[in-house]
mmCIF file of C-alpha atoms and ligand atoms in Angstrom:
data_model
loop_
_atom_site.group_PDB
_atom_site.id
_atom_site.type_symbol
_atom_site.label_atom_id
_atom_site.label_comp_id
_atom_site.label_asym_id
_atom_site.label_seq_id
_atom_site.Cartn_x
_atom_site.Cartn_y
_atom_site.Cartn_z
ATOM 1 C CA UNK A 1157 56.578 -48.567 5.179
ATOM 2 C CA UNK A 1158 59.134 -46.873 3.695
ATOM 3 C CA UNK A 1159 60.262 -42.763 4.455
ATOM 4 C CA UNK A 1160 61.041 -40.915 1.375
ATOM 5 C CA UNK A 1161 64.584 -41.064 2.074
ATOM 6 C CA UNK A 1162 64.746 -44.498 2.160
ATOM 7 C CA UNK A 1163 62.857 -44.706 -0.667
ATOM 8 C CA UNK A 1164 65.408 -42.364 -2.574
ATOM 9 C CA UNK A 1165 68.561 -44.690 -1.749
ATOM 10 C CA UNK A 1166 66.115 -47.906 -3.038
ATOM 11 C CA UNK A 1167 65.714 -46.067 -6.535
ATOM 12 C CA UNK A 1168 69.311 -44.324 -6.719
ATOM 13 C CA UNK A 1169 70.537 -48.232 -6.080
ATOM 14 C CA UNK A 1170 68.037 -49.954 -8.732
ATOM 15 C CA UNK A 1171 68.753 -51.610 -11.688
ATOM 16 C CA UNK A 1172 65.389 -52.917 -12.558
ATOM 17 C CA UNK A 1173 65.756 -51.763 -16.086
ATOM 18 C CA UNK A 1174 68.301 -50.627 -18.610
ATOM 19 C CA UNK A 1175 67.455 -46.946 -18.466
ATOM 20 C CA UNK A 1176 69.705 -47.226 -14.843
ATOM 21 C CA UNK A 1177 72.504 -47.587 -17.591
ATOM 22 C CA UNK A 1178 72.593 -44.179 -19.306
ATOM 23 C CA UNK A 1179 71.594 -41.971 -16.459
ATOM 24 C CA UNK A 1180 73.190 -39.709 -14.281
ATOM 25 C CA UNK A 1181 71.323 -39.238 -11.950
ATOM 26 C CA UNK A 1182 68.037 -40.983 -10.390
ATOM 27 C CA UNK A 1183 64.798 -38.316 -10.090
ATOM 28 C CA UNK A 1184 62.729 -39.229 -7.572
ATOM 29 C CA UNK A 1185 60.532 -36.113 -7.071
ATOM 30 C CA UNK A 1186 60.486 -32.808 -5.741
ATOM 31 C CA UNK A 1187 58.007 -30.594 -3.446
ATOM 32 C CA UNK A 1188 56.311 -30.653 -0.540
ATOM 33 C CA UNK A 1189 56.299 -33.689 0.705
ATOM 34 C CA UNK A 1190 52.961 -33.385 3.042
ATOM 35 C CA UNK A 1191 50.501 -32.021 0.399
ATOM 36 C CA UNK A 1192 47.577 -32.309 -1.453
ATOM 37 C CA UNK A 1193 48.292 -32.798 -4.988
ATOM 38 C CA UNK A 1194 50.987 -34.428 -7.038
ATOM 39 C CA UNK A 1195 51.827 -34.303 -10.396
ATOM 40 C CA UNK A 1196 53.227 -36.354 -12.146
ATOM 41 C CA UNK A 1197 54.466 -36.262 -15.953
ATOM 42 C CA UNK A 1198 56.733 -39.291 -17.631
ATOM 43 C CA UNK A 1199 60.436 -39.492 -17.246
ATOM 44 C CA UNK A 1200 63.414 -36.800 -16.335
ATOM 45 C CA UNK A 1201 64.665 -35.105 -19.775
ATOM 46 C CA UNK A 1202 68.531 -33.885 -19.826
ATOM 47 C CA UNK A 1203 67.868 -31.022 -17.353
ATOM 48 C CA UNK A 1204 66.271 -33.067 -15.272
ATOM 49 C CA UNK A 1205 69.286 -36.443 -15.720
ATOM 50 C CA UNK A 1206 72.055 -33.646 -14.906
ATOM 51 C CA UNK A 1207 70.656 -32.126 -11.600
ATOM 52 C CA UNK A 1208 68.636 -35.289 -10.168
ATOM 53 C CA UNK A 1209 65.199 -32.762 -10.326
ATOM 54 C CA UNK A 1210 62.058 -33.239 -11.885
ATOM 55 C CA UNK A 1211 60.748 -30.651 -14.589
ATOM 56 C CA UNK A 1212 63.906 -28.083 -14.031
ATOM 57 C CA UNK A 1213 64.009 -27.707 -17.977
ATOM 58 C CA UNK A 1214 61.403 -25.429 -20.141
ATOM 59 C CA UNK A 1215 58.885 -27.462 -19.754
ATOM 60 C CA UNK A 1216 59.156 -27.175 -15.930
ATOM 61 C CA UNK A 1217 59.670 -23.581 -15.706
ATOM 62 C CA UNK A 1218 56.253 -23.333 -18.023
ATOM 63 C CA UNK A 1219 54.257 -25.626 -15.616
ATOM 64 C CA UNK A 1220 56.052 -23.479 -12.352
ATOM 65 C CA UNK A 1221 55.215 -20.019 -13.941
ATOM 66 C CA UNK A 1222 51.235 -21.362 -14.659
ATOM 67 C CA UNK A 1223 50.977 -23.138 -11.162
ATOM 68 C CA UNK A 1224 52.148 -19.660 -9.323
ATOM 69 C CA UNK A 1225 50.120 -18.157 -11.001
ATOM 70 C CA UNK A 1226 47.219 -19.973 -8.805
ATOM 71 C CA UNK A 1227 49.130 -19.825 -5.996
ATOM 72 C CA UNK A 1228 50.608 -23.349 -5.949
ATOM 73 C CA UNK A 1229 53.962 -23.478 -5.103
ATOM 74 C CA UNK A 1230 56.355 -26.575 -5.082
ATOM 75 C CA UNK A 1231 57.754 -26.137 -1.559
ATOM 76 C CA UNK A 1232 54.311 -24.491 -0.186
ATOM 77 C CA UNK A 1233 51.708 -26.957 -2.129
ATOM 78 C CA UNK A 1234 52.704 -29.578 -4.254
ATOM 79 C CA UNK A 1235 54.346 -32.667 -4.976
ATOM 80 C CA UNK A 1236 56.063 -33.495 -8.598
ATOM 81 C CA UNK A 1237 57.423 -36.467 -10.080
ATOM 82 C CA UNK A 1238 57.178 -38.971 -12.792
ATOM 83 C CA UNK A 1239 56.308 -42.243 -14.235
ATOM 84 C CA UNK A 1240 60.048 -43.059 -14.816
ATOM 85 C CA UNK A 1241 62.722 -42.085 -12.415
ATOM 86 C CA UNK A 1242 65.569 -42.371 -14.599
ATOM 87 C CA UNK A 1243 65.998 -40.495 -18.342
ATOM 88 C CA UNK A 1244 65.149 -42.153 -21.294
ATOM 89 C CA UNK A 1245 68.356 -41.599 -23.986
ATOM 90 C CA UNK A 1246 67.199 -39.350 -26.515
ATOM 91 C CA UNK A 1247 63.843 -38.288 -24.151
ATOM 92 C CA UNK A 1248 62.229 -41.397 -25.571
ATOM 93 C CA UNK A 1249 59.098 -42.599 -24.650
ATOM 94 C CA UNK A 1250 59.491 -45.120 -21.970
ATOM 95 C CA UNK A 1251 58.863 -48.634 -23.061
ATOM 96 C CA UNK A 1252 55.773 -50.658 -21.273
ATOM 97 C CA UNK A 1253 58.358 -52.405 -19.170
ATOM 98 C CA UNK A 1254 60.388 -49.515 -17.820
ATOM 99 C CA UNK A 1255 56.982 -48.029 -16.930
ATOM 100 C CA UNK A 1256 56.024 -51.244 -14.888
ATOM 101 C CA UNK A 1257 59.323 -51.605 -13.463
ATOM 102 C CA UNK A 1258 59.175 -48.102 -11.824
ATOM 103 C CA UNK A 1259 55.823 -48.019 -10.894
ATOM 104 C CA UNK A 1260 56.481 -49.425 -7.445
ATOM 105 C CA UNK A 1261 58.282 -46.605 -6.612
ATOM 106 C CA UNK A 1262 55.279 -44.190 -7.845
ATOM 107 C CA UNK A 1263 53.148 -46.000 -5.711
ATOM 108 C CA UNK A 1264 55.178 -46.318 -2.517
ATOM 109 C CA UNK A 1265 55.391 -41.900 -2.911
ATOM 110 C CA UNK A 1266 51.615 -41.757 -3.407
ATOM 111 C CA UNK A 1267 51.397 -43.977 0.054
ATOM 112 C CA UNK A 1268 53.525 -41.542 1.940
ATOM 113 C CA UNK A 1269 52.287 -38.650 0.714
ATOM 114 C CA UNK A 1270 49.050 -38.947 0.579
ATOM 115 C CA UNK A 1271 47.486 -36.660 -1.819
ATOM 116 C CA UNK A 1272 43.850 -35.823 -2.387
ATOM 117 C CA UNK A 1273 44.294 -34.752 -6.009
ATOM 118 C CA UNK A 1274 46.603 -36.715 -8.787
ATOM 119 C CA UNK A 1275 47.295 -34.509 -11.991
ATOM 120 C CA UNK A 1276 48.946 -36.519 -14.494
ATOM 121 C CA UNK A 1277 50.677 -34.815 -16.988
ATOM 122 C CA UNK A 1278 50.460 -35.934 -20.538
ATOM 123 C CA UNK A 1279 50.011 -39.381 -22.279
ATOM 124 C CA UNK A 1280 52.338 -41.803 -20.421
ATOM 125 C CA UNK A 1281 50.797 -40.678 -17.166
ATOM 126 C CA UNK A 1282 47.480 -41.379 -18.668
ATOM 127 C CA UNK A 1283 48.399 -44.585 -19.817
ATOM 128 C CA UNK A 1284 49.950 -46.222 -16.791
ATOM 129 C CA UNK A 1285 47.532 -44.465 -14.239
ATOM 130 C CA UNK A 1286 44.128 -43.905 -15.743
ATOM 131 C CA UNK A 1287 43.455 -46.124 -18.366
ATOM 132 C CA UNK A 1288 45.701 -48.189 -21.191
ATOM 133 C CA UNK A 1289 43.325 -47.155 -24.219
ATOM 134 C CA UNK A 1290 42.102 -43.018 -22.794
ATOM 135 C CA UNK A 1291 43.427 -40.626 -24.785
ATOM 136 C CA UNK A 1292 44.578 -37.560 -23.360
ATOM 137 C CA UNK A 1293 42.895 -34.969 -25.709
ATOM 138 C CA UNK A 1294 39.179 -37.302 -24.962
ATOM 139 C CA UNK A 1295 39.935 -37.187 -21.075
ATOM 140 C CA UNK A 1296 41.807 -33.959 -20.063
ATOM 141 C CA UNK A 1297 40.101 -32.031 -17.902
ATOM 142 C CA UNK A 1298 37.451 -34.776 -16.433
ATOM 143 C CA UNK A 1299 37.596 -35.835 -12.951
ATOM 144 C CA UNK A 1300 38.320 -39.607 -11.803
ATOM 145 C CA UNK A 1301 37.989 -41.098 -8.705
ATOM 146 C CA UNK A 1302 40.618 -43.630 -7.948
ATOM 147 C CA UNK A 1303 41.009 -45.099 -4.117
ATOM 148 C CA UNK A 1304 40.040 -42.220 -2.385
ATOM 149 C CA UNK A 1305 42.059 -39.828 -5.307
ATOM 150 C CA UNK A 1306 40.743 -36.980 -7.577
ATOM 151 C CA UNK A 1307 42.246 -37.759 -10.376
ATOM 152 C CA UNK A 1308 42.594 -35.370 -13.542
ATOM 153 C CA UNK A 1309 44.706 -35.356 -16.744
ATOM 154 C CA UNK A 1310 45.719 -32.485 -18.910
ATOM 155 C CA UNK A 1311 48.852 -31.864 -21.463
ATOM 156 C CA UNK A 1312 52.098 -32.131 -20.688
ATOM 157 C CA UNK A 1313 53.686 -28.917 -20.506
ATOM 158 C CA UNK A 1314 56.100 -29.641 -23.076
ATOM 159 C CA UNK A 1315 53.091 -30.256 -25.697
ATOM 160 C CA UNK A 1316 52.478 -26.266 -24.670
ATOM 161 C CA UNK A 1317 56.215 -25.629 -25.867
ATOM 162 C CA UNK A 1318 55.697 -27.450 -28.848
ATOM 163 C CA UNK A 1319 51.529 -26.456 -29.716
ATOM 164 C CA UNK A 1320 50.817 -23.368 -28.004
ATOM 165 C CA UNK A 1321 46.636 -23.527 -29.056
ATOM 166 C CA UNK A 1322 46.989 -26.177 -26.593
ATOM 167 C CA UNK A 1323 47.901 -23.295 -23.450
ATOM 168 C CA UNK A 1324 44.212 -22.242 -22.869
ATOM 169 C CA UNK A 1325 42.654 -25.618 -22.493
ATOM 170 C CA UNK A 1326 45.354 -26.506 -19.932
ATOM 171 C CA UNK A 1327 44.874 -23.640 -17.967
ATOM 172 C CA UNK A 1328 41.106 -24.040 -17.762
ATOM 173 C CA UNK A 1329 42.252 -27.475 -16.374
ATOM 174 C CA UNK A 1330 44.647 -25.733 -14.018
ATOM 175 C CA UNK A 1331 41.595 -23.777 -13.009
ATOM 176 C CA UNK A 1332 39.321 -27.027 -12.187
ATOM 177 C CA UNK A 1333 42.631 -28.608 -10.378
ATOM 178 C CA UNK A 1334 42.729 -25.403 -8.007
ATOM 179 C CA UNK A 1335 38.900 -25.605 -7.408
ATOM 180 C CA UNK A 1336 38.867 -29.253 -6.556
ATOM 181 C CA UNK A 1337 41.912 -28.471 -4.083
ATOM 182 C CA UNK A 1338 39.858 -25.204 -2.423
ATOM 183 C CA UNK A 1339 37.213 -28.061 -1.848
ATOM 184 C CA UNK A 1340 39.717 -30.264 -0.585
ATOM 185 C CA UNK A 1341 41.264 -27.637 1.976
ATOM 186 C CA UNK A 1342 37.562 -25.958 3.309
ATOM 187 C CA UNK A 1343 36.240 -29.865 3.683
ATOM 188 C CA UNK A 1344 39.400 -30.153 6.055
ATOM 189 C CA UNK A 1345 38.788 -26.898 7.795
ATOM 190 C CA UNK A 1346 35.172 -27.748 8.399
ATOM 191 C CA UNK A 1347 35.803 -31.403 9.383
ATOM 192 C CA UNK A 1348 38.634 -30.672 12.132
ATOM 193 C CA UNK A 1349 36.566 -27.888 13.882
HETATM 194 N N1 URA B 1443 59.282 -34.090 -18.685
HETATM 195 C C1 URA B 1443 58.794 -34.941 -17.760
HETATM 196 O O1 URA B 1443 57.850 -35.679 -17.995
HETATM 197 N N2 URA B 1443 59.369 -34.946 -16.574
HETATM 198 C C2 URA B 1443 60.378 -34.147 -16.233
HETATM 199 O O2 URA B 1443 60.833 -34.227 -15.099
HETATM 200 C C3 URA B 1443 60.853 -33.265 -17.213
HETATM 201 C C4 URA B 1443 60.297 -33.250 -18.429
#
């Protein structure tokens, strides 16, 4: 099994697909590495290219600001990355292969982190982790059960930058993602004591 760090040099060495030709930098993820949720959105935009950290842009700083507002901190209680670890030019969507080629790497994070609650973040999470066909604005806010994993969607938060009716139903879906992980954490407490 691989650690994270070990995991970082595999992706900042890949060149599994032709994105590893524009970027400069790899973005593996960012967070706590030992909790209970992760989110993850779709690939690093500029921001994100130029300092080698997820969702460091607006979009970010959005998602940040709502999250504190719960009390869910990166370094304190969550785990963020993406589909794609390496920018798209132009913030394209990533193709169906780039997706697949990366995916490994999602999956070896989710193994050693081990989170009881998956929030993906907009359509290309959706599509390469719930379902091929869901749409996000039929399935946001529903809960999945995936290998052991809660699994919601909602929007990304740079659909909120761009459609701002969008901001209430994603923080009602904020608000089920922090009940499900108060669950999580008093199931924990009752089954250590
Ligand atoms: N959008 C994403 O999906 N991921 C980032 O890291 C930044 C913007």
């Amino acid at each position: 099994m691989y650690t994270m760090d070990e995991l970082s040099k595999a992706v900042e060495r890949c060149t599994k697909c032709r994105l590893h030709l524009s970027r400069k930098n790899t973005v593996l993820g960012d967070g706590n590495t030992d909790a209970r949720i992760m989110f993850i959105g779709e690939a690093p935009g500029a921001d994100e290219d130029r300092l080698g950290k997820p969702f460091v842009g607006k979009a970010g700083q959005l998602l940040d600001k709502a999250l504190s507002a719960l009390d869910f901190y990166r370094s304190k209680n969550y785990y963020i990355c993406n589909i794609c670890k390496c920018r798209p030019e132009n913030n394209r969507i990533p193709s169906d292969e780039e997706a697949e080629a990366c995916l490994p790497y999602l999956r070896r994070q989710v193994v050693i982190i081990k989170p009881k609650i998956i929030v993906c973040l907009g359509a290309t999470a959706v599509k390469h982790l719930i379902d091929k066909k869901a749409r996000i604005t039929s399935i946001r806010g529903t809960w999945f059960e995936r290998k052991g994993y809660h699994i919601m969607a909602t929007f990304h938060p740079a659909a909120l930058l761009r459609d701002e009716s969008k901001k209430r139903l994603f923080w009602e879906d904020l608000k089920k993602v922090k009940e499900k992980y108060d669950e999580v954490i008093s199931f924990e407490q009752k089954t250590k004591s």
